[in-house]
Coordinates of C-alpha atoms in Angstrom, one line a residue:
M1 CA 317.3 224.1 200.7
K2 CA 318.7 224.9 204.0
S3 CA 322.3 225.8 202.6
F4 CA 319.9 228.4 200.7
V5 CA 318.8 229.6 204.0
R6 CA 322.5 230.3 204.8
I7 CA 324.0 231.7 202.2
F8 CA 321.0 234.6 202.3
P9 CA 322.0 236.6 205.8
I10 CA 324.6 239.0 204.7
A11 CA 322.8 239.7 201.4
T12 CA 319.5 240.5 203.4
F13 CA 321.3 242.5 205.8
L14 CA 323.0 244.7 203.2
L15 CA 319.9 245.0 201.7
L16 CA 318.0 246.2 204.6
V17 CA 320.4 248.4 205.2
A18 CA 320.7 249.7 201.8
C19 CA 316.3 249.9 202.3
A20 CA 317.1 252.1 205.6
A21 CA 319.7 254.1 203.2
T22 CA 316.8 254.9 200.7
A23 CA 313.6 255.0 202.2
Q24 CA 312.3 258.3 202.4
T25 CA 310.4 259.3 205.7
A26 CA 307.3 262.0 205.9
G27 CA 305.9 262.5 209.3
A28 CA 305.7 259.3 211.5
T29 CA 308.7 257.1 210.4
K30 CA 307.0 253.5 209.1
I31 CA 308.8 250.4 210.6
G32 CA 308.4 246.9 208.5
I33 CA 309.9 243.6 209.7
I34 CA 310.3 240.8 207.1
N35 CA 310.9 237.2 207.5
S36 CA 312.9 236.6 204.5
A37 CA 313.7 232.7 205.8
A38 CA 310.1 232.6 204.3
F39 CA 311.0 233.5 200.9
A40 CA 312.1 229.8 200.4
G41 CA 308.6 228.5 201.9
E42 CA 307.4 226.0 198.8
K43 CA 303.8 227.2 198.9
T44 CA 304.2 230.6 200.2
G45 CA 307.6 231.4 199.1
I46 CA 309.2 232.9 196.3
T47 CA 308.3 231.0 193.5
K48 CA 311.5 232.4 191.4
F49 CA 313.9 231.7 194.7
V50 CA 312.2 228.2 195.1
N51 CA 312.4 226.9 191.3
A52 CA 316.0 228.4 191.6
A53 CA 316.7 226.4 195.0
K54 CA 314.8 222.8 193.7
G55 CA 316.8 223.5 190.2
V56 CA 319.9 222.9 192.1
D57 CA 318.8 220.0 194.6
A58 CA 317.9 218.2 191.8
Q59 CA 321.0 218.1 190.2
F60 CA 322.2 216.4 193.6
T61 CA 319.7 213.7 193.5
A62 CA 321.8 211.3 191.9
T63 CA 325.0 211.8 194.9
R64 CA 322.0 211.6 197.7
A65 CA 320.9 208.5 196.3
Q66 CA 324.5 206.8 196.4
L67 CA 325.5 208.3 199.3
T68 CA 322.3 206.4 201.2
T69 CA 323.5 203.7 199.1
W70 CA 326.9 203.2 200.6
R71 CA 325.8 204.0 204.3
T72 CA 323.4 201.2 204.4
R73 CA 326.2 199.1 202.7
Q74 CA 327.9 200.1 205.1
A75 CA 325.8 199.5 208.0
S76 CA 324.9 196.0 206.5
L77 CA 328.7 194.9 206.4
R78 CA 328.9 196.5 210.6
K79 CA 326.4 194.1 211.3
E80 CA 327.9 191.2 209.5
I81 CA 331.2 191.9 210.9
E82 CA 330.1 192.5 214.8
T83 CA 327.8 189.3 214.2
Q84 CA 330.5 187.2 213.3
Q85 CA 333.1 188.0 215.5
G86 CA 331.4 186.1 218.1
S87 CA 331.6 183.3 215.8
P88 CA 334.0 180.9 216.4
A89 CA 333.8 179.1 212.9
V90 CA 334.7 183.0 211.3
D91 CA 337.1 183.0 208.2
P92 CA 339.0 185.9 209.2
A93 CA 340.2 186.4 205.8
S94 CA 336.6 187.5 204.9
L95 CA 336.4 188.8 207.9
Q96 CA 339.1 191.4 207.3
R97 CA 337.7 192.3 203.6
K98 CA 334.2 193.1 205.3
Y99 CA 336.6 194.8 207.5
D100 CA 338.4 196.4 204.7
E101 CA 335.2 197.6 202.4
V102 CA 333.8 199.5 205.3
Q103 CA 336.9 201.0 205.8
K104 CA 336.9 202.3 201.7
L105 CA 333.3 203.2 201.9
E106 CA 333.9 205.6 205.0
V107 CA 336.3 207.4 202.6
D108 CA 334.4 207.1 199.6
I109 CA 331.2 208.4 202.0
K110 CA 333.6 211.1 203.3
R111 CA 335.0 212.1 200.2
T112 CA 331.6 212.4 198.1
A113 CA 329.8 214.3 201.0
E114 CA 332.3 216.9 200.9
D115 CA 332.6 217.2 197.2
A116 CA 328.9 217.3 196.9
Q117 CA 328.8 219.7 199.6
T118 CA 331.2 222.2 197.8
S119 CA 329.7 221.9 194.6
F120 CA 326.1 222.7 196.2
E121 CA 327.3 225.6 197.6
Q122 CA 328.6 226.8 194.7
K123 CA 326.2 225.7 192.3
S124 CA 323.6 227.6 194.7
R125 CA 325.5 230.6 194.5
I126 CA 325.2 230.8 190.7
A127 CA 321.9 230.0 190.9
L128 CA 320.8 232.2 193.6
Q129 CA 322.7 235.1 193.1
P130 CA 320.3 237.0 190.4
V131 CA 317.4 236.1 192.0
Q132 CA 318.9 237.7 195.2
S133 CA 319.6 240.8 193.5
A134 CA 315.9 240.9 192.0
I135 CA 314.5 240.7 195.5
G136 CA 317.0 243.2 196.8
K137 CA 315.6 245.6 193.9
A138 CA 312.2 244.9 194.5
L139 CA 312.4 245.4 197.8
Q140 CA 313.9 248.6 197.7
E141 CA 311.1 249.7 195.0
Y142 CA 308.5 248.0 197.7
V143 CA 309.9 250.2 200.0
K144 CA 310.1 253.1 198.7
A145 CA 306.4 252.6 197.4
K146 CA 304.7 252.1 200.7
G147 CA 307.0 254.7 202.7
F148 CA 309.0 252.7 205.2
A149 CA 311.9 254.3 206.5
L150 CA 313.4 251.2 208.1
I151 CA 312.8 247.1 207.3
F152 CA 314.4 244.8 209.9
D153 CA 314.5 241.0 209.0
P154 CA 314.2 238.8 212.8
S155 CA 314.7 236.0 210.9
R156 CA 318.3 236.9 210.3
D157 CA 319.2 238.1 213.9
Q158 CA 321.4 235.2 215.2
N159 CA 322.3 236.8 218.2
G160 CA 319.0 238.2 219.6
L161 CA 320.3 241.8 219.3
L162 CA 317.4 243.1 217.0
L163 CA 313.5 243.5 219.1
V164 CA 311.6 245.8 217.9
I165 CA 308.6 246.1 220.1
G166 CA 305.8 248.5 219.1
D167 CA 302.4 249.0 217.8
Q168 CA 303.4 250.6 214.4
V169 CA 305.7 247.9 213.6
T170 CA 304.3 246.5 210.0
D171 CA 305.0 242.7 209.2
I172 CA 304.7 243.0 204.9
T173 CA 306.5 239.6 204.3
T174 CA 302.9 238.2 202.7
D175 CA 303.0 241.3 201.0
F176 CA 306.0 242.1 199.6
I177 CA 306.5 238.0 198.6
A178 CA 303.0 238.2 196.7
F179 CA 304.2 242.1 195.2
F180 CA 307.4 240.1 193.9
N181 CA 305.6 237.2 192.6
A182 CA 302.9 239.3 190.8
R183 CA 306.1 240.9 188.7
P184 CA 307.4 239.4 185.2

């Protein structure tokens, strides 16, 4: 699920800029903040987003299990090698086979993990793009209906540049999630 959170920042930033550009200002400027990281909350997040993320995540259950099995086997072999190296009655061929297996597992783990990560990111983009697009459209609709001029997402501010201070700032996260989840 953490990978999903990494995919979202650029889309969210562009969305917020678009919302700010399309928002109508009347009288006092309404400023809102939204925590887009909350969209992925299992119980309080956006249902479609969470379900899409879970769907992608479920596709990699077998791969995660295989990697865990390999890592466990590798740790076990390393411990055996360590234990046997101190023993005078060690069969060098047996020790070498174990060492070779550890090396093979290392390569297999690395390749499988890299391939799975690449595939996970690709499938996440494919599965989440329509949901992110729908969230963007719904946020524009929400902002327009509620009369907000600006919406900031402090959860995406990696550099600490965004500082919203004042009494006139409204956190719209929970209200927007409820608004989006109520849509068909």
